[in-house]
């Protein structure tokens, strides 16, 4: 049973009082700043009211007529009565739409975009006025309403954007003349920006980051404003991590809208009219990228603009066991030994806030963790890595080094009068570093040195929305609080991503020979470059099990490929069945962690009795066997932006039956996962794409293009392989690196049919170290492996398990053929082949 009283360990009366007083103190502070003619009391009342008001979307003034047109090297600029609209061709398939009140556009600075103008590819652009429109002649003409046929056209090899009509409307068409959107309006408010467009009533919509609802957003409204969404449930919006990137999809044709503006934003995604999108942000210049292509191409472009995830070390793809919190250190070590004794594979143990001294970041609690180095040594000896939490709130505490340094160097967020902003978090009153400043990021990164030297392997940035613990909850850092890069209204949404950047940059600097492992809760466009992510404080309910898949798929569509839920649920305590099903699902999601709140019942895989322990072990062992496959999918994400866990609509966009499918998914290129998400269910339906599919374990063939019912007793997670796929497996290890790479036998499951599959291998930890890429080609007559690159110490023992093969293997080129045997309808043959080979049967 969940014991809420245990929470008192963290939520002390002092914390509650502080949290309650915060509202008053903040209102008083804001009133003091605003007081003048109005007088203190009136200003206080207004500040109090303003803090309670929920902001809404800005009003906009759409352009009615045009006054000037100028062709530019990469596009055109059109002056309207409501601002200047610039169309810039970034690439053939990427247009940037900018709108500002006047022609002198400020330099487009962005924390999200990493591609600078000089890195844009060359594009042939044609920009002209059409239909006899002539604005060049007049000096300062009054706005001219565009007559039918008149307008402006900007065209690249792949896209045409045209402006016409009165009021002015935009239309985007593809190379074949197909309309991608129509009736679009770009507009400014004062302040605020907006864009609306029609995509067709049958369009599906994906993306926007972390959203606790169905994968297809059609028919819903959303807000982008990162918050601590503790206790969220289906429909709660916003959550911790927003991404201002929406993909509108009609079959294989996708258009990405990426609003490069971190201000608070609101979206109506077909809620008012099917297929119509209206997006508004509270401030900034309108800077909207339009990306077009297949969903995979659009995501490739989006992650080109905002950066791709870096490859984590292989052990980060292993299993993580966490709890709020494991302490003292004897308990951590006992847990490590227990997992090993029970042979439950695990790579990482997490240390939540109780490892700190009074919740002071970068410290150890002297009684709970008297000898952290010895503990970490012992953990490492057992094959574990340790991960520590780090929050942004720095305890206001003269004498605490981190606080003293940051205060002296004026590194904290401030009120407009320069005084540091104070907000309550775990340690009580805290100040918050201004991560928008490069020197603050450099200093912050340096703070990790001590914990790294102690032997901590990985980190977790939490509460970085930035969350405050107020009573009642919900207050955030006020909009007027100052960052170097602007006020909090402009930088709030980027705070988490900037913290993650500061942390990751620091870790890379301090340990250049290692790939940092950082977990973040909050984030924004681009956060994928620096951190893994988890979906925050979910609950132990069946609906949250379903949500966790919907959210992971949605995040993948938003460019965030490494994410996963608190398996079993953070609050509540799962039933044994729910826990077992959750372990099955999470074992095939990119980030795999069990975590639960203070006071929750034990939530380790062995805490639910022998049956669930056995089921958990099976799920863990399957994950560890699949590591070479998962790692290859992870590498692909770093190359193309395609997520590890792919929505069916992403992987099979032409098949419109999948537009709203979010209870099954593709893991990498080859595996279709159909988890059981319902209590008591012992069977489910799976919608198979066209072509043949094979049971992952037995190779049994299923004709695709239809729904099949599959049996799913508690022991079974329905898992299918694409015909012609080759899936690489390793033997089970209790942790990554338990056995040297060279000793692992590589099993290649080759499913009937013809197809090409990849295997990416490296040493699993060195950044930019040697690697090799294998291409497997399965055909009716055999299996061939071609290899690029060399990897010293790569496994040379191969077991080919070729399903649907009648006879024995006849010939091997490139190695020595060993024992052969039949298992079911599979031919299993052992080979000694260090690199390329050709096997014929
Ligand atoms: C937040 C996090 C949660 C963590 C807790 C204590 O609620 O979301 O994962 O356990 O803080 O640090």
PDB file of N, CA, C and O in Angstrom, residues 483-552:
ATOM      1  N   UNK A 483      16.594  36.770 -17.285  1.00  0.00           N
ATOM      2  CA  UNK A 483      17.727  35.972 -17.753  1.00  0.00           C
ATOM      3  C   UNK A 483      18.565  36.939 -18.587  1.00  0.00           C
ATOM      4  O   UNK A 483      18.046  37.935 -19.098  1.00  0.00           O
ATOM      5  N   UNK A 484      19.822  36.558 -18.843  1.00  0.00           N
ATOM      6  CA  UNK A 484      20.618  37.429 -19.713  1.00  0.00           C
ATOM      7  C   UNK A 484      19.999  37.473 -21.104  1.00  0.00           C
ATOM      8  O   UNK A 484      20.014  38.489 -21.776  1.00  0.00           O
ATOM      9  N   UNK A 485      19.423  36.369 -21.537  1.00  0.00           N
ATOM     10  CA  UNK A 485      18.880  36.303 -22.893  1.00  0.00           C
ATOM     11  C   UNK A 485      17.486  36.874 -23.033  1.00  0.00           C
ATOM     12  O   UNK A 485      16.890  36.776 -24.105  1.00  0.00           O
ATOM     13  N   UNK A 486      16.909  37.432 -21.977  1.00  0.00           N
ATOM     14  CA  UNK A 486      15.552  37.971 -22.062  1.00  0.00           C
ATOM     15  C   UNK A 486      14.826  37.709 -20.764  1.00  0.00           C
ATOM     16  O   UNK A 486      15.421  37.217 -19.800  1.00  0.00           O
ATOM     17  N   UNK A 487      13.522  38.047 -20.722  1.00  0.00           N
ATOM     18  CA  UNK A 487      12.803  37.787 -19.470  1.00  0.00           C
ATOM     19  C   UNK A 487      12.316  36.335 -19.445  1.00  0.00           C
ATOM     20  O   UNK A 487      12.425  35.603 -20.429  1.00  0.00           O
ATOM     21  N   UNK A 488      11.791  35.953 -18.289  1.00  0.00           N
ATOM     22  CA  UNK A 488      11.428  34.551 -18.138  1.00  0.00           C
ATOM     23  C   UNK A 488      10.308  34.135 -19.097  1.00  0.00           C
ATOM     24  O   UNK A 488      10.263  32.977 -19.537  1.00  0.00           O
ATOM     25  N   UNK A 489       9.438  35.067 -19.453  1.00  0.00           N
ATOM     26  CA  UNK A 489       8.363  34.743 -20.401  1.00  0.00           C
ATOM     27  C   UNK A 489       8.971  34.225 -21.706  1.00  0.00           C
ATOM     28  O   UNK A 489       8.429  33.329 -22.345  1.00  0.00           O
ATOM     29  N   UNK A 490      10.115  34.798 -22.086  1.00  0.00           N
ATOM     30  CA  UNK A 490      10.744  34.406 -23.351  1.00  0.00           C
ATOM     31  C   UNK A 490      11.614  33.166 -23.195  1.00  0.00           C
ATOM     32  O   UNK A 490      11.872  32.469 -24.168  1.00  0.00           O
ATOM     33  N   UNK A 491      12.088  32.876 -21.982  1.00  0.00           N
ATOM     34  CA  UNK A 491      13.052  31.781 -21.842  1.00  0.00           C
ATOM     35  C   UNK A 491      12.570  30.600 -21.012  1.00  0.00           C
ATOM     36  O   UNK A 491      13.242  29.575 -20.923  1.00  0.00           O
ATOM     37  N   UNK A 492      11.381  30.755 -20.428  1.00  0.00           N
ATOM     38  CA  UNK A 492      10.878  29.678 -19.567  1.00  0.00           C
ATOM     39  C   UNK A 492      10.948  28.316 -20.250  1.00  0.00           C
ATOM     40  O   UNK A 492      11.468  27.352 -19.695  1.00  0.00           O
ATOM     41  N   UNK A 493      10.393  28.234 -21.453  1.00  0.00           N
ATOM     42  CA  UNK A 493      10.303  26.928 -22.111  1.00  0.00           C
ATOM     43  C   UNK A 493      11.666  26.327 -22.420  1.00  0.00           C
ATOM     44  O   UNK A 493      11.779  25.119 -22.622  1.00  0.00           O
ATOM     45  N   UNK A 494      12.688  27.153 -22.472  1.00  0.00           N
ATOM     46  CA  UNK A 494      14.020  26.632 -22.796  1.00  0.00           C
ATOM     47  C   UNK A 494      14.855  26.334 -21.561  1.00  0.00           C
ATOM     48  O   UNK A 494      15.980  25.847 -21.688  1.00  0.00           O
ATOM     49  N   UNK A 495      14.314  26.647 -20.387  1.00  0.00           N
ATOM     50  CA  UNK A 495      15.132  26.522 -19.186  1.00  0.00           C
ATOM     51  C   UNK A 495      15.673  25.093 -19.009  1.00  0.00           C
ATOM     52  O   UNK A 495      16.856  24.881 -18.765  1.00  0.00           O
ATOM     53  N   UNK A 496      14.791  24.122 -19.163  1.00  0.00           N
ATOM     54  CA  UNK A 496      15.196  22.719 -18.966  1.00  0.00           C
ATOM     55  C   UNK A 496      16.232  22.285 -19.985  1.00  0.00           C
ATOM     56  O   UNK A 496      17.223  21.616 -19.648  1.00  0.00           O
ATOM     57  N   UNK A 497      16.001  22.666 -21.256  1.00  0.00           N
ATOM     58  CA  UNK A 497      16.937  22.263 -22.305  1.00  0.00           C
ATOM     59  C   UNK A 497      18.293  22.931 -22.096  1.00  0.00           C
ATOM     60  O   UNK A 497      19.346  22.335 -22.333  1.00  0.00           O
ATOM     61  N   UNK A 498      18.258  24.189 -21.628  1.00  0.00           N
ATOM     62  CA  UNK A 498      19.527  24.894 -21.392  1.00  0.00           C
ATOM     63  C   UNK A 498      20.271  24.297 -20.202  1.00  0.00           C
ATOM     64  O   UNK A 498      21.507  24.211 -20.197  1.00  0.00           O
ATOM     65  N   UNK A 499      19.521  23.861 -19.196  1.00  0.00           N
ATOM     66  CA  UNK A 499      20.186  23.199 -18.066  1.00  0.00           C
ATOM     67  C   UNK A 499      20.837  21.899 -18.539  1.00  0.00           C
ATOM     68  O   UNK A 499      21.986  21.598 -18.191  1.00  0.00           O
ATOM     69  N   UNK A 500      20.084  21.138 -19.351  1.00  0.00           N
ATOM     70  CA  UNK A 500      20.632  19.876 -19.859  1.00  0.00           C
ATOM     71  C   UNK A 500      21.882  20.149 -20.690  1.00  0.00           C
ATOM     72  O   UNK A 500      22.872  19.415 -20.618  1.00  0.00           O
ATOM     73  N   UNK A 501      21.841  21.246 -21.457  1.00  0.00           N
ATOM     74  CA  UNK A 501      23.001  21.581 -22.275  1.00  0.00           C
ATOM     75  C   UNK A 501      24.204  21.910 -21.398  1.00  0.00           C
ATOM     76  O   UNK A 501      25.319  21.435 -21.646  1.00  0.00           O
ATOM     77  N   UNK A 502      23.959  22.717 -20.361  1.00  0.00           N
ATOM     78  CA  UNK A 502      25.053  23.071 -19.451  1.00  0.00           C
ATOM     79  C   UNK A 502      25.651  21.805 -18.835  1.00  0.00           C
ATOM     80  O   UNK A 502      26.873  21.656 -18.739  1.00  0.00           O
ATOM     81  N   UNK A 503      24.774  20.891 -18.423  1.00  0.00           N
ATOM     82  CA  UNK A 503      25.251  19.661 -17.777  1.00  0.00           C
ATOM     83  C   UNK A 503      26.027  18.803 -18.766  1.00  0.00           C
ATOM     84  O   UNK A 503      27.130  18.337 -18.470  1.00  0.00           O
ATOM     85  N   UNK A 504      25.430  18.589 -19.958  1.00  0.00           N
ATOM     86  CA  UNK A 504      26.076  17.692 -20.930  1.00  0.00           C
ATOM     87  C   UNK A 504      27.403  18.275 -21.417  1.00  0.00           C
ATOM     88  O   UNK A 504      28.397  17.560 -21.545  1.00  0.00           O
ATOM     89  N   UNK A 505      27.408  19.593 -21.654  1.00  0.00           N
ATOM     90  CA  UNK A 505      28.663  20.218 -22.101  1.00  0.00           C
ATOM     91  C   UNK A 505      29.743  20.043 -21.036  1.00  0.00           C
ATOM     92  O   UNK A 505      30.898  19.737 -21.346  1.00  0.00           O
ATOM     93  N   UNK A 506      29.355  20.230 -19.802  1.00  0.00           N
ATOM     94  CA  UNK A 506      30.302  20.077 -18.696  1.00  0.00           C
ATOM     95  C   UNK A 506      30.833  18.659 -18.629  1.00  0.00           C
ATOM     96  O   UNK A 506      32.045  18.433 -18.504  1.00  0.00           O
ATOM     97  N   UNK A 507      29.921  17.689 -18.719  1.00  0.00           N
ATOM     98  CA  UNK A 507      30.344  16.284 -18.621  1.00  0.00           C
ATOM     99  C   UNK A 507      31.265  15.910 -19.771  1.00  0.00           C
ATOM    100  O   UNK A 507      32.251  15.195 -19.585  1.00  0.00           O
ATOM    101  N   UNK A 508      30.973  16.452 -20.951  1.00  0.00           N
ATOM    102  CA  UNK A 508      31.842  16.159 -22.106  1.00  0.00           C
ATOM    103  C   UNK A 508      33.229  16.772 -21.906  1.00  0.00           C
ATOM    104  O   UNK A 508      34.229  16.180 -22.275  1.00  0.00           O
ATOM    105  N   UNK A 509      33.235  17.963 -21.304  1.00  0.00           N
ATOM    106  CA  UNK A 509      34.524  18.620 -21.065  1.00  0.00           C
ATOM    107  C   UNK A 509      35.332  17.874 -20.007  1.00  0.00           C
ATOM    108  O   UNK A 509      36.530  17.666 -20.135  1.00  0.00           O
ATOM    109  N   UNK A 510      34.625  17.469 -18.942  1.00  0.00           N
ATOM    110  CA  UNK A 510      35.332  16.835 -17.824  1.00  0.00           C
ATOM    111  C   UNK A 510      35.782  15.418 -18.155  1.00  0.00           C
ATOM    112  O   UNK A 510      36.756  14.924 -17.607  1.00  0.00           O
ATOM    113  N   UNK A 511      35.031  14.741 -19.005  1.00  0.00           N
ATOM    114  CA  UNK A 511      35.378  13.359 -19.368  1.00  0.00           C
ATOM    115  C   UNK A 511      35.320  13.209 -20.888  1.00  0.00           C
ATOM    116  O   UNK A 511      34.424  12.565 -21.420  1.00  0.00           O
ATOM    117  N   UNK A 512      36.295  13.814 -21.583  1.00  0.00           N
ATOM    118  CA  UNK A 512      36.226  13.815 -23.047  1.00  0.00           C
ATOM    119  C   UNK A 512      36.244  12.408 -23.654  1.00  0.00           C
ATOM    120  O   UNK A 512      35.759  12.214 -24.755  1.00  0.00           O
ATOM    121  N   UNK A 513      36.762  11.446 -22.925  1.00  0.00           N
ATOM    122  CA  UNK A 513      36.838  10.083 -23.466  1.00  0.00           C
ATOM    123  C   UNK A 513      35.575   9.273 -23.240  1.00  0.00           C
ATOM    124  O   UNK A 513      35.535   8.088 -23.543  1.00  0.00           O
ATOM    125  N   UNK A 514      34.541   9.916 -22.664  1.00  0.00           N
ATOM    126  CA  UNK A 514      33.320   9.153 -22.375  1.00  0.00           C
ATOM    127  C   UNK A 514      32.106   9.832 -22.983  1.00  0.00           C
ATOM    128  O   UNK A 514      32.110  11.037 -23.193  1.00  0.00           O
ATOM    129  N   UNK A 515      31.084   9.040 -23.221  1.00  0.00           N
ATOM    130  CA  UNK A 515      29.822   9.627 -23.676  1.00  0.00           C
ATOM    131  C   UNK A 515      28.975   9.907 -22.443  1.00  0.00           C
ATOM    132  O   UNK A 515      28.695   8.992 -21.669  1.00  0.00           O
ATOM    133  N   UNK A 516      28.567  11.161 -22.230  1.00  0.00           N
ATOM    134  CA  UNK A 516      27.803  11.447 -21.015  1.00  0.00           C
ATOM    135  C   UNK A 516      26.426  10.797 -21.049  1.00  0.00           C
ATOM    136  O   UNK A 516      25.827  10.653 -22.108  1.00  0.00           O
ATOM    137  N   UNK A 517      25.962  10.407 -19.864  1.00  0.00           N
ATOM    138  CA  UNK A 517      24.581   9.935 -19.747  1.00  0.00           C
ATOM    139  C   UNK A 517      23.860  10.903 -18.829  1.00  0.00           C
ATOM    140  O   UNK A 517      24.200  11.054 -17.653  1.00  0.00           O
ATOM    141  N   UNK A 518      22.898  11.584 -19.398  1.00  0.00           N
ATOM    142  CA  UNK A 518      22.147  12.592 -18.669  1.00  0.00           C
ATOM    143  C   UNK A 518      20.679  12.360 -18.962  1.00  0.00           C
ATOM    144  O   UNK A 518      20.282  12.172 -20.099  1.00  0.00           O
ATOM    145  N   UNK A 519      19.889  12.436 -17.901  1.00  0.00           N
ATOM    146  CA  UNK A 519      18.450  12.256 -18.026  1.00  0.00           C
ATOM    147  C   UNK A 519      17.821  13.605 -17.699  1.00  0.00           C
ATOM    148  O   UNK A 519      18.260  14.263 -16.759  1.00  0.00           O
ATOM    149  N   UNK A 520      16.838  14.022 -18.474  1.00  0.00           N
ATOM    150  CA  UNK A 520      16.185  15.290 -18.154  1.00  0.00           C
ATOM    151  C   UNK A 520      14.686  15.107 -18.101  1.00  0.00           C
ATOM    152  O   UNK A 520      14.128  14.242 -18.770  1.00  0.00           O
ATOM    153  N   UNK A 521      14.036  15.971 -17.308  1.00  0.00           N
ATOM    154  CA  UNK A 521      12.565  15.921 -17.267  1.00  0.00           C
ATOM    155  C   UNK A 521      11.989  16.957 -18.219  1.00  0.00           C
ATOM    156  O   UNK A 521      11.090  16.683 -18.984  1.00  0.00           O
ATOM    157  N   UNK A 522      12.525  18.182 -18.157  1.00  0.00           N
ATOM    158  CA  UNK A 522      11.989  19.234 -19.018  1.00  0.00           C
ATOM    159  C   UNK A 522      12.849  19.345 -20.265  1.00  0.00           C
ATOM    160  O   UNK A 522      13.994  18.884 -20.299  1.00  0.00           O
ATOM    161  N   UNK A 523      12.299  19.969 -21.271  1.00  0.00           N
ATOM    162  CA  UNK A 523      13.080  20.170 -22.487  1.00  0.00           C
ATOM    163  C   UNK A 523      12.289  20.937 -23.514  1.00  0.00           C
ATOM    164  O   UNK A 523      11.112  21.275 -23.312  1.00  0.00           O
ATOM    165  N   UNK A 524      12.954  21.202 -24.618  1.00  0.00           N
ATOM    166  CA  UNK A 524      12.385  21.987 -25.707  1.00  0.00           C
ATOM    167  C   UNK A 524      13.037  21.508 -26.990  1.00  0.00           C
ATOM    168  O   UNK A 524      13.905  20.624 -26.934  1.00  0.00           O
ATOM    169  N   UNK A 525      12.677  22.074 -28.108  1.00  0.00           N
ATOM    170  CA  UNK A 525      13.305  21.695 -29.369  1.00  0.00           C
ATOM    171  C   UNK A 525      14.821  21.683 -29.200  1.00  0.00           C
ATOM    172  O   UNK A 525      15.387  22.669 -28.723  1.00  0.00           O
ATOM    173  N   UNK A 526      15.471  20.620 -29.561  1.00  0.00           N
ATOM    174  CA  UNK A 526      16.928  20.539 -29.474  1.00  0.00           C
ATOM    175  C   UNK A 526      17.426  19.786 -28.256  1.00  0.00           C
ATOM    176  O   UNK A 526      18.599  19.421 -28.199  1.00  0.00           O
ATOM    177  N   UNK A 527      16.556  19.523 -27.283  1.00  0.00           N
ATOM    178  CA  UNK A 527      17.020  18.863 -26.051  1.00  0.00           C
ATOM    179  C   UNK A 527      17.569  17.472 -26.360  1.00  0.00           C
ATOM    180  O   UNK A 527      18.402  16.949 -25.628  1.00  0.00           O
ATOM    181  N   UNK A 528      17.141  16.894 -27.486  1.00  0.00           N
ATOM    182  CA  UNK A 528      17.634  15.556 -27.878  1.00  0.00           C
ATOM    183  C   UNK A 528      19.143  15.521 -28.046  1.00  0.00           C
ATOM    184  O   UNK A 528      19.751  14.459 -27.968  1.00  0.00           O
ATOM    185  N   UNK A 529      19.762  16.678 -28.265  1.00  0.00           N
ATOM    186  CA  UNK A 529      21.216  16.710 -28.452  1.00  0.00           C
ATOM    187  C   UNK A 529      21.959  16.338 -27.167  1.00  0.00           C
ATOM    188  O   UNK A 529      23.083  15.878 -27.213  1.00  0.00           O
ATOM    189  N   UNK A 530      21.322  16.624 -26.042  1.00  0.00           N
ATOM    190  CA  UNK A 530      22.070  16.543 -24.780  1.00  0.00           C
ATOM    191  C   UNK A 530      21.587  15.497 -23.783  1.00  0.00           C
ATOM    192  O   UNK A 530      22.334  15.161 -22.876  1.00  0.00           O
ATOM    193  N   UNK A 531      20.350  15.061 -23.902  1.00  0.00           N
ATOM    194  CA  UNK A 531      19.853  14.249 -22.790  1.00  0.00           C
ATOM    195  C   UNK A 531      18.886  13.165 -23.233  1.00  0.00           C
ATOM    196  O   UNK A 531      18.228  13.271 -24.261  1.00  0.00           O
ATOM    197  N   UNK A 532      18.824  12.130 -22.388  1.00  0.00           N
ATOM    198  CA  UNK A 532      17.741  11.166 -22.460  1.00  0.00           C
ATOM    199  C   UNK A 532      16.585  11.781 -21.665  1.00  0.00           C
ATOM    200  O   UNK A 532      16.775  12.733 -20.909  1.00  0.00           O
ATOM    201  N   UNK A 533      15.428  11.189 -21.773  1.00  0.00           N
ATOM    202  CA  UNK A 533      14.259  11.805 -21.128  1.00  0.00           C
ATOM    203  C   UNK A 533      13.360  10.721 -20.552  1.00  0.00           C
ATOM    204  O   UNK A 533      13.366   9.587 -21.021  1.00  0.00           O
ATOM    205  N   UNK A 534      12.628  11.079 -19.505  1.00  0.00           N
ATOM    206  CA  UNK A 534      11.572  10.157 -19.056  1.00  0.00           C
ATOM    207  C   UNK A 534      10.301  10.960 -18.864  1.00  0.00           C
ATOM    208  O   UNK A 534      10.343  12.193 -18.775  1.00  0.00           O
ATOM    209  N   UNK A 535       9.187  10.273 -18.833  1.00  0.00           N
ATOM    210  CA  UNK A 535       7.905  10.960 -18.948  1.00  0.00           C
ATOM    211  C   UNK A 535       7.307  11.398 -17.598  1.00  0.00           C
ATOM    212  O   UNK A 535       6.081  11.497 -17.476  1.00  0.00           O
ATOM    213  N   UNK A 536       8.157  11.655 -16.621  1.00  0.00           N
ATOM    214  CA  UNK A 536       7.710  12.324 -15.407  1.00  0.00           C
ATOM    215  C   UNK A 536       6.877  11.449 -14.479  1.00  0.00           C
ATOM    216  O   UNK A 536       6.882  10.223 -14.558  1.00  0.00           O
ATOM    217  N   UNK A 537       6.164  12.146 -13.604  1.00  0.00           N
ATOM    218  CA  UNK A 537       5.487  11.468 -12.483  1.00  0.00           C
ATOM    219  C   UNK A 537       4.144  10.871 -12.905  1.00  0.00           C
ATOM    220  O   UNK A 537       3.082  11.445 -12.648  1.00  0.00           O
ATOM    221  N   UNK A 538       4.210   9.690 -13.498  1.00  0.00           N
ATOM    222  CA  UNK A 538       2.979   9.020 -13.930  1.00  0.00           C
ATOM    223  C   UNK A 538       2.367   8.239 -12.768  1.00  0.00           C
ATOM    224  O   UNK A 538       2.823   8.336 -11.627  1.00  0.00           O
ATOM    225  N   UNK A 539       1.355   7.478 -13.063  1.00  0.00           N
ATOM    226  CA  UNK A 539       0.672   6.734 -11.994  1.00  0.00           C
ATOM    227  C   UNK A 539       0.607   5.256 -12.333  1.00  0.00           C
ATOM    228  O   UNK A 539       0.645   4.879 -13.496  1.00  0.00           O
ATOM    229  N   UNK A 540       0.397   4.463 -11.281  1.00  0.00           N
ATOM    230  CA  UNK A 540       0.341   3.008 -11.472  1.00  0.00           C
ATOM    231  C   UNK A 540      -1.061   2.596 -11.908  1.00  0.00           C
ATOM    232  O   UNK A 540      -1.787   1.945 -11.158  1.00  0.00           O
ATOM    233  N   UNK A 541      -1.460   3.013 -13.106  1.00  0.00           N
ATOM    234  CA  UNK A 541      -2.779   2.617 -13.599  1.00  0.00           C
ATOM    235  C   UNK A 541      -2.625   2.019 -14.995  1.00  0.00           C
ATOM    236  O   UNK A 541      -1.633   2.274 -15.689  1.00  0.00           O
ATOM    237  N   UNK A 542      -3.626   1.275 -15.417  1.00  0.00           N
ATOM    238  CA  UNK A 542      -3.580   0.680 -16.763  1.00  0.00           C
ATOM    239  C   UNK A 542      -3.602   1.769 -17.815  1.00  0.00           C
ATOM    240  O   UNK A 542      -2.985   1.638 -18.869  1.00  0.00           O
ATOM    241  N   UNK A 543      -4.313   2.835 -17.540  1.00  0.00           N
ATOM    242  CA  UNK A 543      -4.345   3.886 -18.561  1.00  0.00           C
ATOM    243  C   UNK A 543      -2.972   4.550 -18.713  1.00  0.00           C
ATOM    244  O   UNK A 543      -2.590   4.944 -19.801  1.00  0.00           O
ATOM    245  N   UNK A 544      -2.245   4.652 -17.615  1.00  0.00           N
ATOM    246  CA  UNK A 544      -0.893   5.215 -17.736  1.00  0.00           C
ATOM    247  C   UNK A 544       0.051   4.273 -18.481  1.00  0.00           C
ATOM    248  O   UNK A 544       0.997   4.724 -19.133  1.00  0.00           O
ATOM    249  N   UNK A 545      -0.213   2.972 -18.394  1.00  0.00           N
ATOM    250  CA  UNK A 545       0.589   2.032 -19.193  1.00  0.00           C
ATOM    251  C   UNK A 545       0.388   2.365 -20.673  1.00  0.00           C
ATOM    252  O   UNK A 545       1.344   2.500 -21.442  1.00  0.00           O
ATOM    253  N   UNK A 546      -0.861   2.537 -21.051  1.00  0.00           N
ATOM    254  CA  UNK A 546      -1.185   2.870 -22.446  1.00  0.00           C
ATOM    255  C   UNK A 546      -0.595   4.231 -22.818  1.00  0.00           C
ATOM    256  O   UNK A 546       0.010   4.409 -23.868  1.00  0.00           O
ATOM    257  N   UNK A 547      -0.777   5.195 -21.898  1.00  0.00           N
ATOM    258  CA  UNK A 547      -0.245   6.545 -22.141  1.00  0.00           C
ATOM    259  C   UNK A 547       1.255   6.522 -22.357  1.00  0.00           C
ATOM    260  O   UNK A 547       1.793   7.271 -23.171  1.00  0.00           O
ATOM    261  N   UNK A 548       1.938   5.668 -21.597  1.00  0.00           N
ATOM    262  CA  UNK A 548       3.395   5.716 -21.697  1.00  0.00           C
ATOM    263  C   UNK A 548       3.820   5.360 -23.113  1.00  0.00           C
ATOM    264  O   UNK A 548       4.768   5.944 -23.640  1.00  0.00           O
ATOM    265  N   UNK A 549       3.109   4.456 -23.777  1.00  0.00           N
ATOM    266  CA  UNK A 549       3.455   4.148 -25.168  1.00  0.00           C
ATOM    267  C   UNK A 549       3.074   5.315 -26.078  1.00  0.00           C
ATOM    268  O   UNK A 549       3.862   5.732 -26.940  1.00  0.00           O
ATOM    269  N   UNK A 550       1.882   5.863 -25.877  1.00  0.00           N
ATOM    270  CA  UNK A 550       1.461   6.997 -26.719  1.00  0.00           C
ATOM    271  C   UNK A 550       2.448   8.152 -26.600  1.00  0.00           C
ATOM    272  O   UNK A 550       2.793   8.813 -27.592  1.00  0.00           O
ATOM    273  N   UNK A 551       2.922   8.392 -25.388  1.00  0.00           N
ATOM    274  CA  UNK A 551       3.832   9.523 -25.168  1.00  0.00           C
ATOM    275  C   UNK A 551       5.203   9.266 -25.775  1.00  0.00           C
ATOM    276  O   UNK A 551       5.811  10.155 -26.383  1.00  0.00           O
ATOM    277  N   UNK A 552       5.693   8.052 -25.634  1.00  0.00           N
ATOM    278  CA  UNK A 552       7.006   7.738 -26.215  1.00  0.00           C
ATOM    279  C   UNK A 552       6.950   7.860 -27.739  1.00  0.00           C
ATOM    280  O   UNK A 552       7.856   8.417 -28.365  1.00  0.00           O
TER     281      UNK A 552
END
